[in-house]
């Protein structure tokens, strides 16, 4: 399930990495059709479970994964981004 892969990825971020992730999440350039970011006030106290729910409810499962991997790449967590990409692609086959 995409949601589980997304949650596992976010749960494995260290506290400082999660803080950087949330900060970059509000700055990342979104694709056309996605005009708004998750509000910063919703992100501030969100843990991995809450953040997963916010991302999915705001963007839908597939674009939530895309946004997450873009942010992970932007904060130099490329290995995690690649694992998430592979896990979600494998889950779709």
Tab-separated table of N, CA, C and O in Angstrom:
chain	number	residue	atom	x	y	z
A	1	UNK	N	0.825	-1.194	0.000
A	1	UNK	CA	0.000	0.000	0.000
A	1	UNK	C	0.869	1.258	0.000
A	1	UNK	O	1.833	1.356	0.757
A	2	UNK	N	0.517	2.191	-0.823
A	2	UNK	CA	1.292	3.426	-0.938
A	2	UNK	C	1.373	4.150	0.400
A	2	UNK	O	2.438	4.613	0.809
A	3	UNK	N	0.263	4.220	1.094
A	3	UNK	CA	0.231	4.932	2.379
A	3	UNK	C	1.251	4.355	3.355
A	3	UNK	O	1.954	5.095	4.040
A	4	UNK	N	1.356	3.038	3.407
A	4	UNK	CA	2.305	2.396	4.325
A	4	UNK	C	3.753	2.715	3.962
A	4	UNK	O	4.585	2.957	4.836
A	5	UNK	N	4.060	2.721	2.664
A	5	UNK	CA	5.423	3.059	2.231
A	5	UNK	C	5.761	4.505	2.575
A	5	UNK	O	6.870	4.801	3.018
A	6	UNK	N	4.802	5.381	2.356
A	6	UNK	CA	4.997	6.785	2.681
A	6	UNK	C	5.221	6.962	4.183
A	6	UNK	O	6.161	7.644	4.613
A	7	UNK	N	4.393	6.322	4.976
A	7	UNK	CA	4.519	6.398	6.432
A	7	UNK	C	5.858	5.847	6.903
A	7	UNK	O	6.536	6.468	7.724
A	8	UNK	N	6.258	4.699	6.387
A	8	UNK	CA	7.548	4.115	6.787
A	8	UNK	C	8.709	5.061	6.478
A	8	UNK	O	9.629	5.203	7.279
A	9	UNK	N	8.644	5.694	5.331
A	9	UNK	CA	9.699	6.638	4.946
A	9	UNK	C	9.771	7.801	5.922
A	9	UNK	O	10.854	8.166	6.398
A	10	UNK	N	8.629	8.383	6.241
A	10	UNK	CA	8.607	9.534	7.143
A	10	UNK	C	8.967	9.147	8.575
A	10	UNK	O	9.625	9.912	9.278
A	11	UNK	N	8.562	7.955	9.006
A	11	UNK	CA	8.880	7.508	10.366
A	11	UNK	C	10.377	7.321	10.568
A	11	UNK	O	10.871	7.428	11.684
A	12	UNK	N	11.084	7.040	9.488
A	12	UNK	CA	12.520	6.791	9.597
A	12	UNK	C	13.378	8.046	9.535
A	12	UNK	O	14.598	7.960	9.635
A	13	UNK	N	12.759	9.201	9.381
A	13	UNK	CA	13.520	10.451	9.416
A	13	UNK	C	13.862	10.804	10.864
A	13	UNK	O	13.021	10.651	11.755
A	14	UNK	N	15.077	11.248	11.084
A	14	UNK	CA	15.459	11.741	12.395
A	14	UNK	C	14.721	13.049	12.666
A	14	UNK	O	14.201	13.678	11.741
A	15	UNK	N	14.691	13.483	13.900
A	15	UNK	CA	13.959	14.695	14.271
A	15	UNK	C	14.409	15.912	13.445
A	15	UNK	O	13.581	16.661	12.924
A	16	UNK	N	15.716	16.089	13.305
A	16	UNK	CA	16.233	17.225	12.526
A	16	UNK	C	15.868	17.085	11.055
A	16	UNK	O	15.570	18.080	10.386
A	17	UNK	N	15.891	15.861	10.540
A	17	UNK	CA	15.515	15.633	9.142
A	17	UNK	C	14.033	15.916	8.919
A	17	UNK	O	13.649	16.487	7.897
A	18	UNK	N	13.208	15.542	9.891
A	18	UNK	CA	11.767	15.799	9.791
A	18	UNK	C	11.502	17.304	9.790
A	18	UNK	O	10.675	17.791	9.015
A	19	UNK	N	12.224	18.021	10.624
A	19	UNK	CA	12.069	19.473	10.676
A	19	UNK	C	12.454	20.102	9.330
A	19	UNK	O	11.753	20.968	8.805
A	20	UNK	N	13.553	19.642	8.769
A	20	UNK	CA	13.996	20.144	7.467
A	20	UNK	C	12.996	19.752	6.368
A	20	UNK	O	12.690	20.553	5.478
A	21	UNK	N	12.473	18.538	6.449
A	21	UNK	CA	11.467	18.074	5.487
A	21	UNK	C	10.248	18.990	5.500
A	21	UNK	O	9.790	19.440	4.453
A	22	UNK	N	9.726	19.272	6.675
A	22	UNK	CA	8.536	20.127	6.796
A	22	UNK	C	8.811	21.538	6.268
A	22	UNK	O	7.961	22.138	5.607
A	23	UNK	N	9.989	22.054	6.549
A	23	UNK	CA	10.348	23.385	6.083
A	23	UNK	C	10.408	23.428	4.561
A	23	UNK	O	9.857	24.322	3.915
A	24	UNK	N	11.068	22.463	3.960
A	24	UNK	CA	11.220	22.409	2.508
A	24	UNK	C	9.893	22.093	1.828
A	24	UNK	O	9.637	22.553	0.718
A	25	UNK	N	9.026	21.357	2.498
A	25	UNK	CA	7.728	20.984	1.935
A	25	UNK	C	6.900	22.208	1.556
A	25	UNK	O	6.188	22.195	0.556
A	26	UNK	N	7.030	23.271	2.313
A	26	UNK	CA	6.257	24.475	2.026
A	26	UNK	C	6.910	25.345	0.947
A	26	UNK	O	6.306	26.315	0.495
A	27	UNK	N	8.129	24.995	0.534
A	27	UNK	CA	8.854	25.775	-0.469
A	27	UNK	C	8.963	25.085	-1.829
A	27	UNK	O	9.337	25.722	-2.807
A	28	UNK	N	8.678	23.803	-1.861
A	28	UNK	CA	8.890	23.013	-3.084
A	28	UNK	C	7.960	23.501	-4.198
A	28	UNK	O	6.823	23.883	-3.934
A	29	UNK	N	8.466	23.511	-5.410
A	29	UNK	CA	7.651	23.929	-6.559
A	29	UNK	C	6.709	22.788	-6.933
A	29	UNK	O	7.143	21.669	-7.195
A	30	UNK	N	5.425	23.093	-6.958
A	30	UNK	CA	4.414	22.090	-7.273
A	30	UNK	C	4.132	22.067	-8.768
A	30	UNK	O	4.313	23.057	-9.462
A	31	UNK	N	3.677	20.915	-9.255
A	31	UNK	CA	3.299	20.790	-10.659
A	31	UNK	C	2.011	21.553	-10.928
A	31	UNK	O	1.242	21.836	-10.009
A	32	UNK	N	1.775	21.845	-12.193
A	32	UNK	CA	0.534	22.513	-12.575
A	32	UNK	C	-0.647	21.689	-12.097
A	32	UNK	O	-0.628	20.462	-12.150
A	33	UNK	N	-1.670	22.382	-11.634
A	33	UNK	CA	-2.858	21.702	-11.132
A	33	UNK	C	-2.851	21.570	-9.611
A	33	UNK	O	-3.875	21.305	-9.008
A	34	UNK	N	-1.669	21.719	-9.011
A	34	UNK	CA	-1.547	21.684	-7.551
A	34	UNK	C	-1.107	23.083	-7.132
A	34	UNK	O	0.066	23.427	-7.205
A	35	UNK	N	-2.059	23.875	-6.713
A	35	UNK	CA	-1.790	25.296	-6.496
A	35	UNK	C	-1.392	25.651	-5.078
A	35	UNK	O	-0.924	26.733	-4.837
A	36	UNK	N	-1.611	24.757	-4.147
A	36	UNK	CA	-1.327	25.138	-2.767
A	36	UNK	C	-0.531	24.060	-2.042
A	36	UNK	O	-0.639	22.878	-2.337
A	37	UNK	N	0.257	24.530	-1.108
A	37	UNK	CA	1.014	23.636	-0.235
A	37	UNK	C	0.157	23.291	0.978
A	37	UNK	O	-0.810	23.985	1.277
A	38	UNK	N	0.565	22.256	1.679
A	38	UNK	CA	-0.054	21.972	2.968
A	38	UNK	C	0.261	23.170	3.857
A	38	UNK	O	1.418	23.607	3.913
A	39	UNK	N	-0.726	23.739	4.527
A	39	UNK	CA	-0.467	24.916	5.357
A	39	UNK	C	0.592	24.645	6.432
A	39	UNK	O	0.578	23.609	7.094
A	40	UNK	N	1.508	25.599	6.573
A	40	UNK	CA	2.601	25.460	7.546
A	40	UNK	C	2.081	25.207	8.961
A	40	UNK	O	2.646	24.413	9.705
A	41	UNK	N	0.975	25.855	9.317
A	41	UNK	CA	0.430	25.682	10.668
A	41	UNK	C	-0.022	24.239	10.906
A	41	UNK	O	0.020	23.765	12.040
A	42	UNK	N	-0.420	23.530	9.858
A	42	UNK	CA	-0.802	22.124	9.991
A	42	UNK	C	0.414	21.220	10.131
A	42	UNK	O	0.335	20.137	10.708
A	43	UNK	N	1.534	21.663	9.595
A	43	UNK	CA	2.751	20.849	9.602
A	43	UNK	C	3.519	20.922	10.912
A	43	UNK	O	4.186	19.967	11.289
A	44	UNK	N	3.453	22.059	11.582
A	44	UNK	CA	4.348	22.341	12.699
A	44	UNK	C	4.421	21.225	13.735
A	44	UNK	O	5.494	20.815	14.132
A	45	UNK	N	3.296	20.738	14.196
A	45	UNK	CA	3.307	19.732	15.261
A	45	UNK	C	2.983	18.330	14.766
A	45	UNK	O	2.849	17.407	15.557
A	46	UNK	N	2.875	18.164	13.452
A	46	UNK	CA	2.505	16.864	12.890
A	46	UNK	C	3.647	15.862	13.048
A	46	UNK	O	4.799	16.157	12.730
A	47	UNK	N	3.296	14.671	13.529
A	47	UNK	CA	4.264	13.585	13.553
A	47	UNK	C	4.171	12.857	12.209
A	47	UNK	O	3.447	13.280	11.306
A	48	UNK	N	4.899	11.752	12.068
A	48	UNK	CA	4.939	11.041	10.787
A	48	UNK	C	3.559	10.557	10.355
A	48	UNK	O	3.200	10.653	9.176
A	49	UNK	N	2.765	10.062	11.290
A	49	UNK	CA	1.422	9.566	10.967
A	49	UNK	C	0.537	10.711	10.494
A	49	UNK	O	-0.123	10.624	9.451
A	50	UNK	N	0.543	11.791	11.235
A	50	UNK	CA	-0.282	12.953	10.874
A	50	UNK	C	0.190	13.573	9.555
A	50	UNK	O	-0.636	13.981	8.724
A	51	UNK	N	1.500	13.619	9.354
A	51	UNK	CA	2.043	14.183	8.126
A	51	UNK	C	1.651	13.332	6.920
A	51	UNK	O	1.281	13.865	5.872
A	52	UNK	N	1.688	12.026	7.082
A	52	UNK	CA	1.256	11.126	6.010
A	52	UNK	C	-0.193	11.406	5.646
A	52	UNK	O	-0.537	11.529	4.459
A	53	UNK	N	-1.044	11.519	6.645
A	53	UNK	CA	-2.464	11.804	6.403
A	53	UNK	C	-2.647	13.162	5.722
A	53	UNK	O	-3.458	13.295	4.803
A	54	UNK	N	-1.904	14.160	6.168
A	54	UNK	CA	-1.991	15.493	5.560
A	54	UNK	C	-1.587	15.466	4.086
A	54	UNK	O	-2.270	16.041	3.233
A	55	UNK	N	-0.489	14.805	3.805
A	55	UNK	CA	-0.013	14.733	2.427
A	55	UNK	C	-1.020	14.038	1.522
A	55	UNK	O	-1.329	14.520	0.432
A	56	UNK	N	-1.546	12.920	1.978
A	56	UNK	CA	-2.497	12.158	1.166
A	56	UNK	C	-3.807	12.910	0.997
A	56	UNK	O	-4.361	12.969	-0.103
A	57	UNK	N	-4.297	13.520	2.064
A	57	UNK	CA	-5.567	14.238	1.948
A	57	UNK	C	-5.415	15.492	1.090
A	57	UNK	O	-6.338	15.881	0.388
A	58	UNK	N	-4.253	16.101	1.116
A	58	UNK	CA	-4.024	17.338	0.362
A	58	UNK	C	-3.722	17.068	-1.117
A	58	UNK	O	-4.176	17.822	-1.984
A	59	UNK	N	-2.937	16.013	-1.399
A	59	UNK	CA	-2.464	15.774	-2.754
A	59	UNK	C	-2.966	14.486	-3.403
A	59	UNK	O	-2.798	14.304	-4.600
A	60	UNK	N	-3.531	13.575	-2.622
A	60	UNK	CA	-3.838	12.247	-3.153
A	60	UNK	C	-2.600	11.372	-3.021
A	60	UNK	O	-1.481	11.874	-2.925
A	61	UNK	N	-2.780	10.055	-3.004
A	61	UNK	CA	-1.667	9.139	-2.725
A	61	UNK	C	-0.490	9.292	-3.684
A	61	UNK	O	0.650	9.417	-3.265
A	62	UNK	N	-0.766	9.257	-4.981
A	62	UNK	CA	0.332	9.230	-5.951
A	62	UNK	C	1.132	10.531	-5.972
A	62	UNK	O	2.360	10.508	-6.000
A	63	UNK	N	0.440	11.659	-5.931
A	63	UNK	CA	1.183	12.919	-5.935
A	63	UNK	C	1.836	13.167	-4.575
A	63	UNK	O	2.901	13.801	-4.508
A	64	UNK	N	1.271	12.647	-3.501
A	64	UNK	CA	1.908	12.754	-2.185
A	64	UNK	C	3.272	12.068	-2.203
A	64	UNK	O	4.240	12.583	-1.643
A	65	UNK	N	3.350	10.930	-2.860
A	65	UNK	CA	4.639	10.238	-2.994
A	65	UNK	C	5.590	11.083	-3.826
A	65	UNK	O	6.760	11.246	-3.479
A	66	UNK	N	5.088	11.641	-4.895
A	66	UNK	CA	5.933	12.486	-5.765
A	66	UNK	C	6.474	13.691	-4.998
A	66	UNK	O	7.658	14.006	-5.070
A	67	UNK	N	5.607	14.367	-4.263
A	67	UNK	CA	6.035	15.526	-3.469
A	67	UNK	C	7.059	15.091	-2.425
A	67	UNK	O	8.089	15.742	-2.236
A	68	UNK	N	6.787	13.980	-1.763
A	68	UNK	CA	7.708	13.483	-0.733
A	68	UNK	C	9.078	13.192	-1.325
A	68	UNK	O	10.104	13.573	-0.747
A	69	UNK	N	9.118	12.547	-2.477
A	69	UNK	CA	10.419	12.240	-3.079
A	69	UNK	C	11.129	13.512	-3.547
A	69	UNK	O	12.356	13.608	-3.416
A	70	UNK	N	10.380	14.497	-4.031
A	70	UNK	CA	11.007	15.774	-4.419
A	70	UNK	C	11.630	16.452	-3.201
A	70	UNK	O	12.747	16.982	-3.274
A	71	UNK	N	10.913	16.438	-2.084
A	71	UNK	CA	11.436	17.069	-0.860
A	71	UNK	C	12.634	16.287	-0.340
A	71	UNK	O	13.651	16.883	0.036
A	72	UNK	N	12.544	14.965	-0.326
A	72	UNK	CA	13.672	14.152	0.132
A	72	UNK	C	14.915	14.419	-0.724
A	72	UNK	O	16.023	14.551	-0.189
A	73	UNK	N	14.733	14.510	-2.028
A	73	UNK	CA	15.867	14.845	-2.900
A	73	UNK	C	16.433	16.215	-2.534
A	73	UNK	O	17.654	16.393	-2.474
A	74	UNK	N	15.559	17.166	-2.269
A	74	UNK	CA	15.980	18.532	-1.970
A	74	UNK	C	16.740	18.647	-0.646
A	74	UNK	O	17.556	19.551	-0.481
A	75	UNK	N	16.477	17.734	0.287
A	75	UNK	CA	17.171	17.784	1.592
A	75	UNK	C	18.277	16.728	1.676
A	75	UNK	O	18.692	16.328	2.753
A	76	UNK	N	18.732	16.288	0.520
A	76	UNK	CA	19.845	15.329	0.431
A	76	UNK	C	19.548	13.994	1.087
A	76	UNK	O	20.424	13.380	1.701
A	77	UNK	N	18.328	13.534	0.937
A	77	UNK	CA	17.926	12.209	1.398
A	77	UNK	C	17.568	11.365	0.166
A	77	UNK	O	16.512	10.745	0.087
A	78	UNK	N	18.468	11.371	-0.792
A	78	UNK	CA	18.201	10.735	-2.088
A	78	UNK	C	18.012	9.229	-1.984
A	78	UNK	O	17.223	8.655	-2.733
A	79	UNK	N	18.734	8.571	-1.086
A	79	UNK	CA	18.566	7.126	-0.914
A	79	UNK	C	17.145	6.798	-0.455
A	79	UNK	O	16.521	5.865	-0.963
A	80	UNK	N	16.645	7.570	0.498
A	80	UNK	CA	15.274	7.359	0.975
A	80	UNK	C	14.261	7.642	-0.136
A	80	UNK	O	13.272	6.929	-0.277
A	81	UNK	N	14.521	8.681	-0.891
A	81	UNK	CA	13.624	9.023	-1.998
A	81	UNK	C	13.581	7.879	-3.008
A	81	UNK	O	12.499	7.485	-3.469
A	82	UNK	N	14.730	7.339	-3.337
A	82	UNK	CA	14.793	6.247	-4.313
A	82	UNK	C	14.109	4.984	-3.783
A	82	UNK	O	13.403	4.298	-4.523
A	83	UNK	N	14.298	4.673	-2.508
A	83	UNK	CA	13.620	3.506	-1.917
A	83	UNK	C	12.110	3.673	-1.969
A	83	UNK	O	11.377	2.722	-2.256
A	84	UNK	N	11.630	4.882	-1.689
A	84	UNK	CA	10.192	5.140	-1.740
A	84	UNK	C	9.685	5.006	-3.178
A	84	UNK	O	8.640	4.388	-3.413
A	85	UNK	N	10.412	5.539	-4.131
A	85	UNK	CA	10.014	5.407	-5.543
A	85	UNK	C	9.903	3.933	-5.929
A	85	UNK	O	8.919	3.509	-6.531
A	86	UNK	N	10.926	3.173	-5.600
A	86	UNK	CA	10.934	1.742	-5.961
A	86	UNK	C	9.813	0.983	-5.274
A	86	UNK	O	9.163	0.149	-5.892
A	87	UNK	N	9.598	1.253	-4.007
A	87	UNK	CA	8.562	0.541	-3.254
A	87	UNK	C	7.169	0.847	-3.803
A	87	UNK	O	6.334	-0.060	-3.904
A	88	UNK	N	6.932	2.087	-4.163
A	88	UNK	CA	5.598	2.444	-4.652
A	88	UNK	C	5.381	1.985	-6.073
A	88	UNK	O	4.273	1.625	-6.453
A	89	UNK	N	6.429	1.958	-6.892
A	89	UNK	CA	6.301	1.424	-8.246
A	89	UNK	C	6.081	-0.083	-8.190
A	89	UNK	O	5.215	-0.624	-8.877
A	90	UNK	N	6.823	-0.766	-7.328
A	90	UNK	CA	6.681	-2.220	-7.190
A	90	UNK	C	5.286	-2.580	-6.684
A	90	UNK	O	4.712	-3.585	-7.077
A	91	UNK	N	4.744	-1.745	-5.813
A	91	UNK	CA	3.406	-1.995	-5.271
A	91	UNK	C	2.298	-1.814	-6.289
A	91	UNK	O	1.199	-2.319	-6.120
A	92	UNK	N	2.575	-1.101	-7.380
A	92	UNK	CA	1.572	-0.849	-8.412
A	92	UNK	C	1.529	-1.945	-9.463
A	92	UNK	O	0.612	-2.022	-10.243
A	93	UNK	N	2.577	-2.761	-9.514
A	93	UNK	CA	2.657	-3.798	-10.548
A	93	UNK	C	1.833	-5.011	-10.194
A	93	UNK	O	1.476	-5.287	-9.126
